[in-house]
């Protein structure tokens, strides 16, 4: 990957099987490729079986990219909100690769309208994808994660718990759904503290140049001040390369992970001299 550094390039993911939700594009795909380039088996669960007019790629093109990067990939067309689809994704990983070592809870929905303008349908969508989806995928994987011999991890793309009134008031329903993902991760870290599984969260310091950003009204300008998904991939690889006990119960910011790993120049990830700070991030940490 173009953003890979010496600090993240040494770990081998050979014989490790990664299941990624919402992995057909953006950050989920970048993390899948980061693992694949180090030899991982990757199962991608996503809804996009056919090309979408406003979104790049499908779950099938994503698997082709995984294999081109050096990994083995399998596509599962399904909805993270549906228990049967999630179960099928985990069963596919076990059937093809013999188990599950890593789960990446990436699938997420965002709606930031003010409360009185937010539809019940959008509220439900955020809760169902963000909270329920994270619960379902992790629950289905847990029996297999317990059996992992290569270091079991559940990495959830959710923010550190920031109780700044600004973020609480900016979009309470979206905040609830994302903090719900964080609380699940922190809760599992405690609940399964003796199981040898590393439950952690990862969040970007800045906007990331994905279709979610480019499709906004001023998306073209926003993308110029956003870092590439590679920064999240490199940070994820760092976390997933560590012993599970070392990362269990931690919430990480991507740039901090890389800085601690010895990456001194983040300019390779783009975004210009002053990238836009992401939601839930109060001040620059890199």
C-alpha positions as a LaTeX table, in Angstrom:
\begin{tabular}{lrrr}
\hline
Residue & $x$ (\AA) & $y$ (\AA) & $z$ (\AA) \\
\hline
Unk1 & 0.00 & 0.00 & 0.00 \\
Unk2 & 1.21 & 3.45 & $-0.78$ \\
Unk3 & 1.11 & 4.61 & 2.84 \\
Unk4 & 2.88 & 1.62 & 4.35 \\
Unk5 & 5.93 & 2.55 & 6.42 \\
Unk6 & 8.85 & 0.60 & 7.75 \\
Unk7 & 7.25 & 0.75 & 11.16 \\
Unk8 & 4.18 & $-1.16$ & 10.00 \\
Unk9 & 5.74 & $-3.39$ & 7.39 \\
Unk10 & 7.40 & $-6.11$ & 9.46 \\
Unk11 & 4.46 & $-8.05$ & 10.89 \\
Unk12 & 3.31 & $-11.14$ & 9.03 \\
Unk13 & $-0.40$ & $-11.94$ & 8.92 \\
Unk14 & 0.14 & $-15.34$ & 7.29 \\
Unk15 & $-2.33$ & $-17.93$ & 8.63 \\
Unk16 & $-4.44$ & $-15.17$ & 10.22 \\
Unk17 & $-8.06$ & $-14.83$ & 9.10 \\
Unk18 & $-9.67$ & $-11.40$ & 9.21 \\
Unk19 & $-13.41$ & $-10.73$ & 8.91 \\
Unk20 & $-14.28$ & $-7.13$ & 7.96 \\
Unk21 & $-17.79$ & $-5.67$ & 7.93 \\
Unk22 & $-18.56$ & $-3.05$ & 5.30 \\
Unk23 & $-15.31$ & $-3.87$ & 3.57 \\
Unk24 & $-16.12$ & $-3.11$ & $-0.06$ \\
Unk25 & $-14.54$ & 0.37 & $-0.03$ \\
Unk26 & $-13.01$ & 3.12 & 2.10 \\
Unk27 & $-11.42$ & 2.44 & 5.47 \\
Unk28 & $-12.69$ & $-1.14$ & 5.72 \\
Unk29 & $-11.13$ & $-2.06$ & 2.39 \\
Unk30 & $-7.89$ & $-0.24$ & 3.27 \\
Unk31 & $-7.56$ & $-2.27$ & 6.49 \\
Unk32 & $-8.34$ & $-5.46$ & 4.56 \\
Unk33 & $-5.59$ & $-4.61$ & 2.07 \\
Unk34 & $-3.15$ & $-3.78$ & 4.86 \\
Unk35 & $-3.69$ & $-7.25$ & 6.32 \\
Unk36 & $-3.74$ & $-8.92$ & 2.88 \\
Unk37 & $-0.41$ & $-7.38$ & 1.90 \\
Unk38 & 1.05 & $-9.20$ & 4.89 \\
Unk39 & $-0.45$ & $-12.55$ & 3.86 \\
Unk40 & $-3.82$ & $-12.58$ & 5.66 \\
Unk41 & $-6.95$ & $-14.44$ & 4.68 \\
Unk42 & $-9.77$ & $-11.91$ & 4.42 \\
Unk43 & $-13.54$ & $-12.37$ & 4.48 \\
Unk44 & $-15.45$ & $-9.25$ & 3.45 \\
Unk45 & $-19.08$ & $-8.86$ & 4.51 \\
Unk46 & $-20.82$ & $-6.09$ & 2.57 \\
Unk47 & $-24.11$ & $-5.34$ & 0.86 \\
Unk48 & $-22.72$ & $-3.99$ & $-2.41$ \\
Unk49 & $-22.92$ & $-6.87$ & $-4.87$ \\
Unk50 & $-23.61$ & $-4.63$ & $-7.88$ \\
Unk51 & $-21.95$ & $-1.29$ & $-8.74$ \\
Unk52 & $-23.52$ & 1.75 & $-7.09$ \\
Unk53 & $-23.84$ & 4.98 & $-9.09$ \\
Unk54 & $-22.25$ & 7.15 & $-6.37$ \\
Unk55 & $-19.98$ & 4.67 & $-4.61$ \\
Unk56 & $-16.86$ & 2.97 & $-5.96$ \\
Unk57 & $-16.42$ & $-0.79$ & $-5.95$ \\
Unk58 & $-18.34$ & $-3.86$ & $-4.86$ \\
Unk59 & $-17.56$ & $-6.63$ & $-2.42$ \\
Unk60 & $-16.33$ & $-8.65$ & $-5.42$ \\
Unk61 & $-13.92$ & $-5.99$ & $-6.72$ \\
Unk62 & $-12.71$ & $-5.61$ & $-3.13$ \\
Unk63 & $-11.84$ & $-9.32$ & $-2.95$ \\
Unk64 & $-9.96$ & $-8.98$ & $-6.24$ \\
Unk65 & $-7.92$ & $-6.17$ & $-4.67$ \\
Unk66 & $-7.26$ & $-8.30$ & $-1.57$ \\
Unk67 & $-5.87$ & $-11.09$ & $-3.73$ \\
Unk68 & $-3.83$ & $-8.68$ & $-5.84$ \\
Unk69 & $-2.31$ & $-7.37$ & $-2.58$ \\
Unk70 & $-1.12$ & $-10.85$ & $-1.66$ \\
Unk71 & $-3.87$ & $-12.25$ & 0.53 \\
Unk72 & $-6.68$ & $-14.73$ & 0.02 \\
Unk73 & $-10.16$ & $-13.28$ & $-0.10$ \\
Unk74 & $-13.77$ & $-14.37$ & 0.03 \\
Unk75 & $-16.82$ & $-12.16$ & $-0.52$ \\
Unk76 & $-19.98$ & $-12.55$ & 1.52 \\
Unk77 & $-22.88$ & $-10.48$ & 0.23 \\
Unk78 & $-24.93$ & $-9.65$ & 3.28 \\
Unk79 & $-26.22$ & $-7.12$ & 5.77 \\
Unk80 & $-24.50$ & $-6.73$ & 9.14 \\
Unk81 & $-27.91$ & $-5.98$ & 10.65 \\
Unk82 & $-29.14$ & $-9.52$ & 9.85 \\
Unk83 & $-28.09$ & $-12.29$ & 12.19 \\
Unk84 & $-28.28$ & $-14.94$ & 9.48 \\
Unk85 & $-25.98$ & $-12.95$ & 7.18 \\
Unk86 & $-23.45$ & $-12.36$ & 9.94 \\
Unk87 & $-23.53$ & $-16.04$ & 10.90 \\
Unk88 & $-22.95$ & $-16.94$ & 7.25 \\
Unk89 & $-19.92$ & $-14.64$ & 7.10 \\
Unk90 & $-18.33$ & $-16.31$ & 10.12 \\
Unk91 & $-19.21$ & $-19.79$ & 8.83 \\
Unk92 & $-17.62$ & $-18.86$ & 5.49 \\
Unk93 & $-14.39$ & $-17.85$ & 7.26 \\
Unk94 & $-14.33$ & $-21.15$ & 9.17 \\
Unk95 & $-15.16$ & $-23.19$ & 6.08 \\
Unk96 & $-12.56$ & $-21.54$ & 3.83 \\
Unk97 & $-9.76$ & $-20.78$ & 6.28 \\
Unk98 & $-10.37$ & $-22.89$ & 9.37 \\
Unk99 & $-11.27$ & $-20.18$ & 11.86 \\
Unk100 & $-11.41$ & $-16.48$ & 12.74 \\
Unk101 & $-8.52$ & $-14.59$ & 14.31 \\
Unk102 & $-9.49$ & $-10.94$ & 13.78 \\
Unk103 & $-12.80$ & $-9.11$ & 13.49 \\
Unk104 & $-12.91$ & $-5.53$ & 12.21 \\
Unk105 & $-16.21$ & $-3.82$ & 13.04 \\
Unk106 & $-16.09$ & $-1.22$ & 10.29 \\
Unk107 & $-19.66$ & $-1.00$ & 8.96 \\
Unk108 & $-21.24$ & 2.25 & 10.08 \\
Unk109 & $-24.03$ & 4.69 & 9.26 \\
Unk110 & $-23.98$ & 8.42 & 9.93 \\
Unk111 & $-26.75$ & 11.01 & 10.07 \\
Unk112 & $-26.00$ & 14.31 & 11.79 \\
Unk113 & $-29.25$ & 16.22 & 11.38 \\
Unk114 & $-30.54$ & 18.09 & 14.43 \\
Unk115 & $-32.80$ & 15.95 & 16.62 \\
Unk116 & $-36.06$ & 17.52 & 15.43 \\
Unk117 & $-35.06$ & 16.99 & 11.80 \\
Unk118 & $-33.74$ & 13.43 & 12.21 \\
Unk119 & $-36.15$ & 10.78 & 10.97 \\
Unk120 & $-36.90$ & 7.73 & 13.08 \\
Unk121 & $-35.77$ & 5.66 & 10.08 \\
Unk122 & $-32.29$ & 7.19 & 10.14 \\
Unk123 & $-32.11$ & 6.85 & 13.93 \\
Unk124 & $-32.94$ & 3.16 & 13.63 \\
Unk125 & $-30.45$ & 2.69 & 10.79 \\
Unk126 & $-27.58$ & 4.08 & 12.89 \\
Unk127 & $-28.48$ & 1.95 & 15.90 \\
Unk128 & $-28.96$ & $-1.17$ & 13.77 \\
Unk129 & $-25.73$ & $-0.92$ & 11.79 \\
Unk130 & $-23.45$ & 0.67 & 14.35 \\
Unk131 & $-24.53$ & $-0.99$ & 17.59 \\
Unk132 & $-26.49$ & $-4.09$ & 16.60 \\
Unk133 & $-24.13$ & $-4.94$ & 13.72 \\
Unk134 & $-21.07$ & $-4.66$ & 15.97 \\
Unk135 & $-22.80$ & $-6.86$ & 18.55 \\
Unk136 & $-23.92$ & $-9.50$ & 16.06 \\
Unk137 & $-20.60$ & $-9.89$ & 14.25 \\
Unk138 & $-18.55$ & $-10.01$ & 17.43 \\
Unk139 & $-20.94$ & $-12.44$ & 19.12 \\
Unk140 & $-20.88$ & $-14.81$ & 16.15 \\
Unk141 & $-17.08$ & $-14.74$ & 16.01 \\
Unk142 & $-16.37$ & $-15.17$ & 19.73 \\
Unk143 & $-16.34$ & $-18.99$ & 19.88 \\
Unk144 & $-13.77$ & $-19.01$ & 17.07 \\
Unk145 & $-11.73$ & $-16.10$ & 18.43 \\
Unk146 & $-11.33$ & $-18.10$ & 21.64 \\
Unk147 & $-9.64$ & $-20.84$ & 19.59 \\
Unk148 & $-7.23$ & $-18.54$ & 17.74 \\
Unk149 & $-3.56$ & $-19.47$ & 17.98 \\
Unk150 & $-2.21$ & $-16.35$ & 16.28 \\
Unk151 & $-3.53$ & $-13.63$ & 18.60 \\
Unk152 & $-7.25$ & $-12.86$ & 18.58 \\
Unk153 & $-8.40$ & $-9.28$ & 18.12 \\
Unk154 & $-11.66$ & $-7.38$ & 17.71 \\
Unk155 & $-10.96$ & $-3.91$ & 16.33 \\
Unk156 & $-13.96$ & $-1.57$ & 16.34 \\
Unk157 & $-13.88$ & 1.69 & 14.41 \\
Unk158 & $-15.28$ & 3.90 & 17.13 \\
Unk159 & $-14.05$ & 6.98 & 19.00 \\
Unk160 & $-12.62$ & 7.41 & 22.47 \\
Unk161 & $-15.40$ & 8.43 & 24.88 \\
Unk162 & $-15.28$ & 12.22 & 24.71 \\
Unk163 & $-17.91$ & 13.79 & 26.97 \\
Unk164 & $-17.21$ & 17.32 & 25.75 \\
Unk165 & $-20.65$ & 19.01 & 25.63 \\
Unk166 & $-19.84$ & 20.14 & 22.10 \\
Unk167 & $-19.87$ & 16.54 & 20.81 \\
Unk168 & $-22.76$ & 15.50 & 23.02 \\
Unk169 & $-24.85$ & 18.31 & 21.58 \\
Unk170 & $-23.65$ & 18.30 & 17.99 \\
Unk171 & $-25.58$ & 15.17 & 16.93 \\
Unk172 & $-26.77$ & 13.22 & 19.99 \\
Unk173 & $-28.17$ & 10.25 & 18.08 \\
Unk174 & $-25.06$ & 9.63 & 15.97 \\
Unk175 & $-22.91$ & 10.17 & 19.06 \\
Unk176 & $-25.01$ & 7.61 & 20.95 \\
Unk177 & $-24.53$ & 5.04 & 18.19 \\
Unk178 & $-20.75$ & 5.51 & 17.97 \\
Unk179 & $-20.22$ & 5.66 & 21.73 \\
Unk180 & $-22.42$ & 2.55 & 21.88 \\
Unk181 & $-19.81$ & 0.77 & 19.74 \\
Unk182 & $-17.06$ & 2.04 & 22.04 \\
Unk183 & $-18.93$ & 0.91 & 25.16 \\
Unk184 & $-19.43$ & $-2.56$ & 23.69 \\
Unk185 & $-15.70$ & $-2.81$ & 23.02 \\
Unk186 & $-14.76$ & $-1.60$ & 26.50 \\
Unk187 & $-17.36$ & $-3.92$ & 28.01 \\
Unk188 & $-16.11$ & $-6.95$ & 26.10 \\
Unk189 & $-12.54$ & $-6.12$ & 27.09 \\
Unk190 & $-13.65$ & $-6.60$ & 30.68 \\
Unk191 & $-16.12$ & $-9.44$ & 30.11 \\
Unk192 & $-13.56$ & $-11.49$ & 28.18 \\
Unk193 & $-10.50$ & $-10.26$ & 30.04 \\
Unk194 & $-9.25$ & $-13.81$ & 30.62 \\
Unk195 & $-10.06$ & $-15.12$ & 27.13 \\
Unk196 & $-6.92$ & $-13.85$ & 25.42 \\
Unk197 & $-8.80$ & $-11.61$ & 22.96 \\
Unk198 & $-7.76$ & $-8.00$ & 22.41 \\
Unk199 & $-10.75$ & $-5.67$ & 22.17 \\
Unk200 & $-9.74$ & $-2.19$ & 20.99 \\
Unk201 & $-11.12$ & 0.84 & 19.18 \\
Unk202 & $-9.50$ & 2.92 & 16.45 \\
Unk203 & $-10.57$ & 6.37 & 15.30 \\
Unk204 & $-9.06$ & 8.84 & 12.80 \\
Unk205 & $-7.57$ & 12.09 & 14.04 \\
Unk206 & $-8.68$ & 13.80 & 10.83 \\
Unk207 & $-11.23$ & 13.46 & 8.10 \\
Unk208 & $-10.45$ & 10.49 & 5.85 \\
Unk209 & $-10.86$ & 10.79 & 2.09 \\
Unk210 & $-13.70$ & 8.30 & 1.51 \\
Unk211 & $-16.90$ & 8.46 & $-0.51$ \\
Unk212 & $-18.70$ & 9.48 & 2.71 \\
Unk213 & $-16.69$ & 12.72 & 2.60 \\
Unk214 & $-16.51$ & 13.24 & $-1.16$ \\
Unk215 & $-20.29$ & 12.89 & $-1.50$ \\
Unk216 & $-20.91$ & 15.81 & 0.88 \\
Unk217 & $-21.97$ & 19.15 & $-0.60$ \\
Unk218 & $-18.43$ & 20.60 & $-0.47$ \\
Unk219 & $-16.81$ & 17.18 & $-0.77$ \\
Unk220 & $-14.15$ & 18.12 & $-3.29$ \\
Unk221 & $-12.62$ & 20.70 & $-0.96$ \\
Unk222 & $-13.02$ & 18.47 & 2.09 \\
Unk223 & $-11.14$ & 15.63 & 0.41 \\
Unk224 & $-8.14$ & 17.93 & $-0.14$ \\
Unk225 & $-7.95$ & 18.44 & 3.62 \\
Unk226 & $-8.48$ & 14.76 & 4.44 \\
Unk227 & $-5.90$ & 12.04 & 4.89 \\
Unk228 & $-6.03$ & 8.83 & 2.86 \\
Unk229 & $-7.52$ & 5.61 & 4.29 \\
Unk230 & $-3.98$ & 4.20 & 4.33 \\
Unk231 & $-3.33$ & 5.93 & 7.65 \\
Unk232 & $-6.12$ & 3.94 & 9.29 \\
Unk233 & $-4.87$ & 0.76 & 7.64 \\
Unk234 & $-1.33$ & 1.26 & 8.88 \\
Unk235 & $-2.54$ & 2.07 & 12.40 \\
Unk236 & $-4.82$ & $-0.99$ & 12.37 \\
Unk237 & $-1.94$ & $-3.25$ & 11.29 \\
Unk238 & 0.11 & $-1.87$ & 14.17 \\
Unk239 & $-2.62$ & $-2.64$ & 16.72 \\
Unk240 & $-3.38$ & $-6.08$ & 15.30 \\
Unk241 & 0.32 & $-6.97$ & 15.35 \\
Unk242 & 0.54 & $-6.44$ & 19.11 \\
Unk243 & $-0.23$ & $-9.07$ & 21.77 \\
Unk244 & $-3.98$ & $-9.00$ & 22.51 \\
Unk245 & $-3.45$ & $-8.25$ & 26.22 \\
Unk246 & $-1.43$ & $-5.16$ & 25.33 \\
Unk247 & $-4.28$ & $-3.50$ & 23.42 \\
Unk248 & $-7.27$ & $-4.88$ & 25.30 \\
Unk249 & $-9.59$ & $-2.11$ & 26.50 \\
Unk250 & $-7.72$ & 0.64 & 24.63 \\
Unk251 & $-9.13$ & 3.37 & 22.37 \\
Unk252 & $-6.60$ & 4.63 & 19.83 \\
Unk253 & $-6.25$ & 7.59 & 17.49 \\
Unk254 & $-4.60$ & 6.62 & 14.19 \\
Unk255 & $-1.84$ & 9.26 & 14.16 \\
Unk256 & $-0.87$ & 8.53 & 17.78 \\
Unk257 & $-0.45$ & 4.82 & 17.01 \\
Unk258 & 1.89 & 5.60 & 14.13 \\
Unk259 & 3.83 & 8.28 & 15.98 \\
Unk260 & 4.44 & 5.83 & 18.84 \\
Unk261 & 5.60 & 3.28 & 16.24 \\
Unk262 & 8.25 & 5.69 & 14.99 \\
Unk263 & 6.52 & 7.21 & 11.96 \\
Unk264 & 7.65 & 10.83 & 12.08 \\
Unk265 & 6.24 & 12.10 & 8.79 \\
Unk266 & 2.48 & 11.78 & 8.27 \\
Unk267 & 2.48 & 13.96 & 5.14 \\
Unk268 & 2.53 & 10.81 & 2.99 \\
Unk269 & $-1.13$ & 10.37 & 3.96 \\
Unk270 & $-2.14$ & 13.69 & 2.41 \\
Unk271 & $-4.53$ & 16.24 & 3.82 \\
Unk272 & $-2.20$ & 19.20 & 3.41 \\
Unk273 & $-0.59$ & 21.17 & 6.22 \\
Unk274 & $-3.74$ & 21.43 & 8.32 \\
Unk275 & $-6.09$ & 18.46 & 7.82 \\
Unk276 & $-9.62$ & 18.80 & 9.21 \\
Unk277 & $-9.99$ & 17.31 & 12.68 \\
Unk278 & $-12.54$ & 14.52 & 12.74 \\
Unk279 & $-15.73$ & 14.34 & 14.79 \\
Unk280 & $-15.08$ & 13.65 & 18.51 \\
Unk281 & $-11.45$ & 14.91 & 18.27 \\
Unk282 & $-10.86$ & 18.11 & 20.26 \\
Unk283 & $-7.29$ & 18.91 & 19.29 \\
Unk284 & $-4.47$ & 17.66 & 17.15 \\
Unk285 & $-2.45$ & 14.84 & 18.66 \\
Unk286 & 0.12 & 14.30 & 15.90 \\
\hline
\end{tabular}
